[in-house]
């Protein structure tokens, strides 16, 4: 009635019409994407599982990453399908292959990025065997299985934070207590102003995300002088951390900050991340080794670092070919980057062996691209390691500054982000084969964050009011929405993603 009075031409739209329109958009955009993928030689994919609490069923998402004809990095949700139980590696592999075949990319898949669950290991092993029967996997399949680096960093950090779990709980309860009502917030704010502290924000963690725990700790440290004062005024406040506790938190945050920075960098999906991976792993390795060898460090820090090093050695003790080759194909670094990093990460003998291993794999991969490009003619090999210094910008972050000092690359403008794909696009005529290699390698996602981000739509699509949605309709809405956003350049806002609560202190 309100709509008709406001606009006489308004007509009610039924749910069937809305569903029909959504399905029509899905079908049109799917055909467009199918046509685009036909012109793509190689595609890297990420996948992950999610259980809908409202529908009580499991979904599997498949996300494709590729470089288009304009050398722009593209990401598309290809499938969002129901995965019936059991969720063993065999079932995951069968469903993944079915999704790839539906899109006609089963012979174009270069790598698959997954988390470190054991059923994923089985699934990737089955898929690698299946693909190798139809085509030759590049580099003998050494690059096919990509473990989610963000997940590995998460495991390492969780081991570290577990050492101060009781302190984290006290700080969590402290922030919760102060944020209980306006009276407590104002009382705490007055103390902050009396102490002339410049900071005005507390953070309450989301306990399922370690980076929000880090945000809470790093914010609370700034008010460590205010908490004891508040305890003197409020007898019901009984969870105030001690001075020793705050010292422990400061030391832990110094370590965790490096992991937080690395996670932010390698979790991007709008820029290449594989070439940034070695840089972050190197920085973490050097940090852990430095603390591990410091006999003056406190015992609890040594215990924490020991636990982190165990996880590090489990996943990155062996040379990761992908992170090394991708770093070399970053024109700012080339072979110099591993010649600098590996001796600091491994023993002298190990470093020599691993550099040779990377060099052999790099040439093996290059030779396969030569055969692929010129299958019927012989061709002279381009020089992989070009000693010419190419002047370029540098991406502002983490460990690049140390690489600059070593001379791994020369940059003209430190403030301008460097686009490795753009560099290879402009050099494609000069390095015809290497540019194709770089295009395929740099697009490889080293985390499953792109697939995990899809599940942030669960609160909007499969909420309590839509728990009976058909699984095909769910796929239509999830995929169709992603394609339309990509078409119109709209960035999704993850409103339902769990984030730490920021608490602004009121003015007196």
Coordinates of C-alpha atoms in Angstrom, one line a residue:
X1 CA 0.0 0.0 0.0
X2 CA 2.8 2.4 0.9
X3 CA 4.6 1.7 -2.4
X4 CA 1.5 2.2 -4.5
X5 CA 0.7 5.5 -2.8
X6 CA 4.2 6.7 -3.3
X7 CA 4.5 5.6 -7.0
X8 CA 1.4 4.7 -8.9
X9 CA 3.3 2.7 -11.5
X10 CA 4.9 0.4 -8.9
X11 CA 4.1 -3.3 -9.3
X12 CA 4.6 -6.0 -6.8
X13 CA 7.3 -8.5 -7.8
X14 CA 6.8 -12.2 -6.7
X15 CA 9.5 -14.4 -5.3
X16 CA 9.2 -16.6 -8.4
X17 CA 9.9 -13.6 -10.7
X18 CA 13.0 -12.7 -8.5
X19 CA 14.3 -16.2 -8.7
X20 CA 13.8 -16.3 -12.4
X21 CA 15.6 -13.0 -12.9
X22 CA 18.5 -14.2 -10.7
X23 CA 18.7 -17.5 -12.6
X24 CA 18.7 -15.6 -15.9
X25 CA 21.6 -13.4 -14.8
X26 CA 23.5 -16.4 -13.6
X27 CA 23.1 -18.2 -16.9
X28 CA 24.1 -15.2 -19.0
X29 CA 27.2 -14.5 -16.9
X30 CA 28.2 -18.1 -16.8
X31 CA 28.2 -18.3 -20.6
X32 CA 30.4 -15.2 -20.6
X33 CA 32.8 -16.7 -18.1
X34 CA 32.9 -20.0 -20.0
X35 CA 33.9 -18.1 -23.2
X36 CA 36.6 -16.3 -21.3
X37 CA 38.1 -19.4 -19.8
X38 CA 38.3 -21.0 -23.2
X39 CA 41.0 -18.5 -24.1
X40 CA 42.9 -19.2 -20.9
X41 CA 45.8 -21.7 -21.1
X42 CA 46.3 -22.2 -17.4
X43 CA 44.3 -21.6 -14.3
X44 CA 45.1 -22.0 -10.6
X45 CA 42.3 -22.8 -8.2
X46 CA 41.6 -22.7 -4.5
X47 CA 39.0 -24.7 -2.6
X48 CA 37.6 -25.0 0.9
X49 CA 34.7 -26.6 2.8
X50 CA 32.1 -24.9 5.0
X51 CA 29.2 -26.2 7.0
X52 CA 26.0 -24.2 7.0
X53 CA 24.7 -24.1 10.6
X54 CA 21.2 -23.2 9.4
X55 CA 20.9 -25.9 6.8
X56 CA 23.1 -28.5 8.6
X57 CA 24.9 -29.4 5.4
X58 CA 28.4 -29.0 3.9
X59 CA 29.3 -26.9 1.0
X60 CA 32.5 -26.8 -1.2
X61 CA 33.7 -23.7 -3.0
X62 CA 36.0 -23.7 -6.0
X63 CA 37.6 -20.4 -6.9
X64 CA 39.6 -19.8 -10.1
X65 CA 42.6 -17.5 -10.4
X66 CA 43.9 -16.5 -13.9
X67 CA 45.4 -13.7 -15.9
X68 CA 43.2 -12.3 -18.6
X69 CA 44.2 -11.1 -22.1
X70 CA 45.1 -7.7 -20.7
X71 CA 47.4 -9.2 -18.1
X72 CA 45.1 -8.4 -15.2
X73 CA 44.8 -10.7 -12.3
X74 CA 41.2 -12.2 -12.2
X75 CA 39.4 -14.2 -9.5
X76 CA 36.0 -15.8 -10.0
X77 CA 34.0 -18.2 -7.8
X78 CA 33.4 -21.1 -10.2
X79 CA 31.3 -23.5 -8.1
X80 CA 29.6 -23.5 -4.8
X81 CA 28.2 -27.0 -4.4
X82 CA 26.7 -29.2 -1.8
X83 CA 29.1 -31.9 -0.6
X84 CA 27.2 -34.9 0.8
X85 CA 28.9 -37.0 3.5
X86 CA 31.3 -38.7 3.9
X87 CA 33.9 -35.9 3.4
X88 CA 36.9 -38.1 2.7
X89 CA 39.6 -37.3 0.2
X90 CA 38.1 -39.5 -2.4
X91 CA 34.7 -37.7 -2.3
X92 CA 36.4 -34.3 -2.3
X93 CA 38.6 -35.2 -5.4
X94 CA 35.5 -36.6 -7.3
X95 CA 33.5 -33.4 -6.7
X96 CA 36.4 -31.1 -7.5
X97 CA 37.0 -32.9 -10.8
X98 CA 33.3 -32.8 -11.6
X99 CA 33.3 -29.0 -11.1
X100 CA 36.4 -28.6 -13.2
X101 CA 35.0 -30.7 -16.0
X102 CA 31.7 -28.7 -15.9
X103 CA 33.8 -25.6 -16.7
X104 CA 36.0 -27.3 -19.2
X105 CA 39.2 -26.5 -17.3
X106 CA 40.2 -30.1 -16.2
X107 CA 43.2 -29.9 -18.6
X108 CA 44.1 -26.3 -17.7
X109 CA 44.5 -26.6 -13.9
X110 CA 48.1 -25.6 -13.0
X111 CA 47.9 -25.7 -9.2
X112 CA 45.4 -26.3 -6.4
X113 CA 45.6 -24.4 -3.1
X114 CA 44.1 -26.1 0.0
X115 CA 44.5 -26.0 3.7
X116 CA 46.5 -28.6 5.6
X117 CA 43.7 -31.1 6.4
X118 CA 44.6 -34.8 5.8
X119 CA 41.6 -35.4 3.6
X120 CA 42.9 -32.6 1.3
X121 CA 46.2 -34.3 1.0
X122 CA 44.4 -37.5 -0.2
X123 CA 42.2 -35.5 -2.6
X124 CA 45.2 -33.7 -4.2
X125 CA 47.1 -37.0 -4.6
X126 CA 44.1 -38.5 -6.4
X127 CA 43.7 -35.5 -8.6
X128 CA 47.4 -35.4 -9.5
X129 CA 47.2 -39.0 -10.5
X130 CA 44.0 -38.3 -12.6
X131 CA 45.5 -35.3 -14.3
X132 CA 48.8 -37.0 -15.1
X133 CA 46.9 -39.7 -17.1
X134 CA 45.4 -37.1 -19.4
X135 CA 48.3 -34.6 -19.5
X136 CA 51.8 -34.0 -18.2
X137 CA 51.8 -32.0 -15.0
X138 CA 54.4 -29.2 -15.3
X139 CA 57.7 -29.7 -13.4
X140 CA 56.6 -33.3 -12.6
X141 CA 53.7 -32.1 -10.5
X142 CA 56.1 -30.5 -7.9
X143 CA 54.1 -27.3 -8.0
X144 CA 50.6 -28.8 -8.2
X145 CA 49.8 -29.0 -4.5
X146 CA 50.0 -25.6 -2.7
X147 CA 49.5 -25.6 1.0
X148 CA 47.7 -22.6 2.5
X149 CA 50.4 -20.5 4.0
X150 CA 47.9 -18.4 6.1
X151 CA 46.8 -21.7 7.7
X152 CA 50.4 -22.7 8.5
X153 CA 51.1 -19.3 10.0
X154 CA 47.9 -19.7 12.0
X155 CA 49.1 -23.0 13.5
X156 CA 52.4 -21.5 14.4
X157 CA 50.8 -18.4 16.1
X158 CA 48.3 -20.6 18.0
X159 CA 51.2 -22.6 19.5
X160 CA 52.8 -19.3 20.6
X161 CA 49.6 -17.7 22.1
X162 CA 48.8 -20.9 24.0
X163 CA 51.8 -20.1 26.2
X164 CA 50.1 -17.0 27.6
X165 CA 46.5 -18.2 27.4
X166 CA 45.7 -17.2 31.0
X167 CA 47.0 -13.7 30.4
X168 CA 44.9 -13.3 27.2
X169 CA 41.9 -14.4 29.2
X170 CA 42.5 -11.8 31.9
X171 CA 42.9 -9.1 29.2
X172 CA 39.8 -10.2 27.4
X173 CA 37.8 -10.2 30.7
X174 CA 39.2 -6.8 31.6
X175 CA 38.1 -5.2 28.3
X176 CA 34.7 -6.9 28.7
X177 CA 34.3 -5.6 32.2
X178 CA 35.2 -2.0 31.3
X179 CA 32.8 -2.1 28.2
X180 CA 29.9 -3.4 30.3
X181 CA 28.3 0.0 30.7
X182 CA 28.9 3.7 30.1
X183 CA 29.8 4.4 33.7
X184 CA 32.7 2.0 33.7
X185 CA 33.9 3.3 30.3
X186 CA 33.9 6.9 31.5
X187 CA 35.7 6.0 34.7
X188 CA 38.4 4.2 32.7
X189 CA 38.6 7.1 30.2
X190 CA 39.1 9.6 33.1
X191 CA 42.1 7.6 34.3
X192 CA 43.5 7.5 30.8
X193 CA 43.3 11.3 30.5
X194 CA 44.8 11.8 34.0
X195 CA 47.8 9.7 32.9
X196 CA 47.9 11.8 29.7
X197 CA 47.8 8.7 27.5
X198 CA 47.2 9.6 23.8
X199 CA 45.3 6.5 22.9
X200 CA 41.5 6.3 22.8
X201 CA 40.7 2.8 21.7
X202 CA 40.3 -0.7 23.2
X203 CA 39.7 -3.8 21.2
X204 CA 37.7 -6.9 22.2
X205 CA 38.9 -10.0 20.4
X206 CA 36.9 -12.5 18.4
X207 CA 38.3 -15.7 20.0
X208 CA 38.3 -17.8 16.8
X209 CA 40.7 -15.4 15.0
X210 CA 44.3 -15.0 16.3
X211 CA 44.8 -11.8 14.5
X212 CA 42.0 -10.2 16.4
X213 CA 43.6 -11.5 19.6
X214 CA 46.8 -9.7 18.5
X215 CA 44.8 -6.6 17.9
X216 CA 43.3 -6.8 21.4
X217 CA 46.7 -7.3 23.0
X218 CA 48.5 -4.6 21.1
X219 CA 45.7 -2.1 21.9
X220 CA 45.6 -3.1 25.6
X221 CA 49.3 -2.7 26.1
X222 CA 49.0 1.0 25.5
X223 CA 46.8 1.2 28.6
X224 CA 48.8 -1.0 30.9
X225 CA 49.3 1.9 33.4
X226 CA 45.6 2.6 33.5
X227 CA 44.3 -0.9 34.4
X228 CA 45.9 -1.0 37.9
X229 CA 44.5 2.5 38.6
X230 CA 41.1 1.4 37.6
X231 CA 41.4 -1.7 39.9
X232 CA 42.1 0.7 42.8
X233 CA 38.8 2.5 42.1
X234 CA 36.6 -0.6 41.2
X235 CA 36.7 -3.4 43.8
X236 CA 34.7 -5.7 41.5
X237 CA 37.4 -5.6 38.9
X238 CA 39.5 -8.7 39.8
X239 CA 41.2 -9.7 36.5
X240 CA 43.9 -7.0 36.2
X241 CA 47.1 -8.4 34.6
X242 CA 50.3 -7.9 36.7
X243 CA 53.4 -6.0 35.5
X244 CA 55.1 -9.3 34.8
X245 CA 52.1 -10.3 32.6
X246 CA 52.3 -7.1 30.6
X247 CA 56.0 -7.7 30.1
X248 CA 55.2 -11.1 28.7
X249 CA 52.5 -9.7 26.4
X250 CA 54.9 -7.1 25.0
X251 CA 57.5 -9.7 24.2
X252 CA 54.9 -12.0 22.5
X253 CA 53.4 -9.1 20.5
X254 CA 56.8 -8.2 19.2
X255 CA 57.0 -11.7 17.7
X256 CA 53.3 -12.0 16.6
X257 CA 53.5 -8.6 14.8
X258 CA 55.7 -10.2 12.2
X259 CA 53.2 -13.0 11.6
X260 CA 50.4 -10.5 11.4
X261 CA 52.2 -8.5 8.8
X262 CA 53.0 -11.6 6.8
X263 CA 49.5 -12.9 6.9
X264 CA 48.1 -9.6 5.6
X265 CA 50.5 -9.6 2.7
X266 CA 50.1 -13.2 1.5
X267 CA 46.3 -13.2 2.0
X268 CA 45.7 -10.7 -0.8
X269 CA 43.7 -11.8 -3.8
X270 CA 43.8 -8.6 -6.0
X271 CA 47.5 -8.7 -6.5
X272 CA 50.1 -11.5 -7.0
X273 CA 51.3 -13.0 -3.7
X274 CA 53.4 -16.0 -4.7
X275 CA 56.4 -13.7 -5.4
X276 CA 56.1 -12.1 -1.9
X277 CA 56.0 -15.5 -0.1
X278 CA 59.8 -16.2 0.2
X279 CA 60.3 -12.7 1.6
X280 CA 57.9 -13.3 4.5
X281 CA 59.1 -16.8 5.2
X282 CA 62.7 -15.6 5.3
X283 CA 61.8 -12.8 7.7
X284 CA 60.0 -15.3 10.1
X285 CA 62.8 -17.8 9.9
X286 CA 65.5 -15.2 10.8
X287 CA 63.4 -13.9 13.7
X288 CA 62.8 -17.4 15.2
X289 CA 66.5 -18.4 14.8
X290 CA 67.6 -15.1 16.4
X291 CA 65.4 -15.6 19.5
X292 CA 66.1 -19.4 19.6
X293 CA 69.8 -18.7 19.9
X294 CA 69.5 -16.0 22.5
X295 CA 70.4 -17.5 25.9
X296 CA 69.5 -14.3 27.7
X297 CA 65.9 -14.6 26.6
X298 CA 63.2 -15.6 29.1
X299 CA 62.4 -19.3 29.3
X300 CA 58.7 -18.9 28.3
X301 CA 59.8 -17.1 25.1
X302 CA 62.2 -19.8 24.3
X303 CA 59.5 -22.4 24.9
X304 CA 57.1 -20.5 22.6
X305 CA 59.7 -20.1 19.8
X306 CA 60.7 -23.8 20.1
X307 CA 57.0 -24.7 19.4
X308 CA 56.9 -22.3 16.5
X309 CA 60.1 -23.6 15.0
X310 CA 58.8 -27.1 15.2
X311 CA 55.8 -26.2 13.1
X312 CA 58.0 -24.1 10.7
X313 CA 60.4 -27.0 10.1
X314 CA 57.5 -29.4 9.6
X315 CA 56.1 -27.4 6.7
X316 CA 59.0 -25.3 5.4
X317 CA 62.1 -27.2 6.5
X318 CA 62.2 -28.6 3.0
X319 CA 62.8 -26.1 0.1
X320 CA 59.4 -24.9 -1.2
X321 CA 59.9 -24.7 -5.0
X322 CA 56.9 -22.5 -5.6
X323 CA 58.1 -19.7 -3.2
X324 CA 61.6 -19.8 -4.7
X325 CA 60.6 -19.9 -8.4
X326 CA 58.0 -17.2 -7.9
X327 CA 60.5 -14.9 -6.1
X328 CA 63.0 -15.4 -8.9
X329 CA 60.4 -14.5 -11.5
X330 CA 59.9 -11.2 -9.7
X331 CA 62.1 -9.0 -11.9
X332 CA 63.3 -7.0 -8.9
X333 CA 64.9 -10.1 -7.4
X334 CA 65.9 -12.9 -9.8
X335 CA 68.3 -15.6 -8.6
X336 CA 69.9 -13.1 -6.3
X337 CA 67.0 -13.5 -3.8
X338 CA 67.6 -17.1 -3.0
X339 CA 71.4 -16.7 -3.1
X340 CA 70.8 -14.2 -0.3
X341 CA 68.0 -15.8 1.7
X342 CA 68.9 -19.5 1.6
X343 CA 72.3 -19.2 3.4
X344 CA 70.5 -17.4 6.2
X345 CA 67.7 -19.9 6.4
X346 CA 69.7 -23.1 6.1
X347 CA 73.2 -24.5 6.8
X348 CA 75.9 -23.8 4.2
X349 CA 75.7 -27.3 2.7
X350 CA 71.9 -27.3 2.7
X351 CA 71.7 -23.9 1.1
X352 CA 74.0 -25.0 -1.7
X353 CA 71.9 -28.1 -2.4
X354 CA 68.6 -26.2 -2.3
X355 CA 69.8 -23.5 -4.6
X356 CA 70.8 -26.2 -7.1
X357 CA 67.4 -27.8 -6.6
X358 CA 65.6 -24.6 -7.4
X359 CA 67.9 -23.8 -10.4
X360 CA 67.3 -27.3 -11.8
X361 CA 63.5 -27.0 -11.3
X362 CA 63.5 -23.6 -12.9
X363 CA 65.3 -24.8 -16.0
X364 CA 63.1 -27.9 -16.1
X365 CA 60.0 -25.8 -16.0
X366 CA 61.4 -23.4 -18.7
X367 CA 62.2 -26.3 -21.0
X368 CA 58.7 -27.6 -20.7
X369 CA 57.4 -24.1 -21.7
X370 CA 59.8 -24.2 -24.7
X371 CA 58.4 -27.5 -25.8
X372 CA 54.8 -26.3 -25.2
X373 CA 55.4 -23.2 -27.3
X374 CA 57.5 -24.6 -30.0
X375 CA 56.6 -28.3 -30.1
X376 CA 57.8 -28.8 -33.7
X377 CA 60.8 -26.5 -34.0
X378 CA 64.0 -26.2 -32.0
X379 CA 64.7 -22.9 -30.3
X380 CA 67.4 -21.3 -28.5
X381 CA 66.9 -20.8 -24.8
X382 CA 66.5 -17.3 -23.5
X383 CA 68.8 -16.3 -20.7
X384 CA 66.9 -16.8 -17.4
X385 CA 69.2 -14.9 -15.2
X386 CA 69.7 -11.5 -16.8
X387 CA 72.3 -9.4 -15.1
X388 CA 70.7 -6.1 -16.3
X389 CA 69.3 -4.1 -13.4
X390 CA 65.7 -3.1 -14.2
X391 CA 64.6 0.0 -12.4
X392 CA 61.2 -0.4 -10.7
X393 CA 59.1 0.6 -7.8
X394 CA 58.9 -1.5 -4.7
X395 CA 55.9 -2.6 -2.7
X396 CA 55.9 -1.1 0.7
X397 CA 56.0 -3.9 3.3
X398 CA 57.9 -6.2 5.6
X399 CA 61.3 -7.4 4.5
X400 CA 61.8 -5.5 1.2
X401 CA 64.0 -2.9 2.9
X402 CA 66.6 -5.5 3.8
X403 CA 66.6 -6.9 0.2
X404 CA 67.2 -3.3 -1.0
X405 CA 70.3 -2.9 1.2
X406 CA 71.6 -6.2 -0.1
X407 CA 71.1 -5.1 -3.7
X408 CA 68.6 -7.8 -4.7
X409 CA 66.8 -5.1 -6.8
X410 CA 67.1 -1.5 -7.6
X411 CA 64.0 0.7 -7.3
X412 CA 63.5 4.3 -8.4
X413 CA 60.4 5.2 -6.4
X414 CA 59.9 3.5 -3.1
X415 CA 56.4 5.0 -2.7
X416 CA 55.0 3.4 -5.9
X417 CA 53.7 -0.2 -5.6
X418 CA 55.5 -2.5 -8.0
X419 CA 53.2 -4.5 -10.4
X420 CA 55.2 -7.6 -11.4
X421 CA 52.5 -8.7 -14.0
X422 CA 52.6 -5.3 -15.6
X423 CA 56.4 -5.5 -15.9
X424 CA 56.2 -8.9 -17.6
X425 CA 53.4 -7.6 -19.9
X426 CA 55.6 -4.8 -21.2
X427 CA 58.5 -7.2 -21.6
X428 CA 56.5 -10.0 -23.3
X429 CA 58.0 -9.4 -26.7
X430 CA 61.5 -9.4 -25.3
X431 CA 61.0 -12.5 -23.1
X432 CA 58.3 -14.4 -24.9
X433 CA 58.6 -17.7 -23.0
X434 CA 59.7 -16.3 -19.6
X435 CA 56.7 -13.9 -19.7
X436 CA 54.3 -16.8 -20.1
X437 CA 56.0 -18.6 -17.2
X438 CA 55.8 -15.6 -15.0
X439 CA 52.1 -15.0 -15.9
X440 CA 51.2 -18.6 -14.8
X441 CA 53.4 -18.7 -11.7
X442 CA 52.7 -15.2 -10.3
X443 CA 48.9 -15.8 -10.4
X444 CA 49.2 -18.9 -8.1
X445 CA 47.4 -18.0 -4.7
X446 CA 49.5 -19.2 -1.7
X447 CA 46.5 -19.1 0.6
X448 CA 42.8 -20.2 0.5
X449 CA 41.6 -16.8 1.8
X450 CA 39.9 -16.1 -1.5
X451 CA 37.7 -19.3 -1.1
X452 CA 37.2 -18.7 2.7
X453 CA 36.0 -15.2 2.0
X454 CA 33.1 -16.7 -0.1
X455 CA 31.7 -18.1 3.1
X456 CA 31.3 -14.6 4.6
X457 CA 28.2 -14.4 2.4
X458 CA 26.6 -17.2 4.4
X459 CA 24.9 -14.7 6.8
X460 CA 23.2 -12.9 3.9
X461 CA 22.3 -15.9 1.7
X462 CA 21.7 -18.8 4.0
X463 CA 20.3 -17.0 7.1
X464 CA 17.6 -18.4 9.4
X465 CA 14.9 -17.2 7.0
X466 CA 16.3 -18.9 4.0
X467 CA 17.5 -22.2 5.5
X468 CA 15.3 -24.1 3.0
X469 CA 16.9 -22.6 -0.1
X470 CA 17.7 -25.3 -2.7
X471 CA 21.4 -25.9 -3.0
X472 CA 21.3 -25.0 -6.7
X473 CA 19.7 -21.7 -5.8
X474 CA 22.4 -21.1 -3.3
X475 CA 25.1 -21.6 -6.0
X476 CA 23.1 -19.3 -8.3
X477 CA 23.1 -16.5 -5.7
X478 CA 26.7 -16.9 -4.5
X479 CA 28.3 -17.3 -8.0
X480 CA 26.0 -14.9 -9.8
X481 CA 26.7 -12.2 -7.2
X482 CA 30.4 -12.6 -7.5
X483 CA 30.3 -12.4 -11.3
X484 CA 28.2 -9.3 -11.2
X485 CA 30.5 -7.6 -8.7
X486 CA 33.5 -8.4 -10.9
X487 CA 31.6 -7.2 -14.0
X488 CA 30.8 -3.8 -12.5
X489 CA 34.0 -3.4 -10.4
X490 CA 32.2 -3.6 -7.1
X491 CA 34.2 -4.8 -4.0
X492 CA 32.2 -6.9 -1.6
X493 CA 32.0 -5.8 2.0
X494 CA 32.3 -8.7 4.3
X495 CA 29.7 -7.5 6.8
X496 CA 29.2 -10.9 8.3
X497 CA 32.9 -11.6 8.8
X498 CA 33.8 -11.9 12.4
X499 CA 35.9 -8.9 13.4
X500 CA 37.2 -7.6 16.7
X501 CA 35.0 -5.1 18.5
X502 CA 36.6 -1.6 18.6
X503 CA 35.7 0.3 21.8
X504 CA 36.2 4.1 21.7
X505 CA 36.8 5.7 25.1
X506 CA 34.4 8.6 25.7
X507 CA 35.7 12.1 26.5
X508 CA 35.2 13.3 30.0

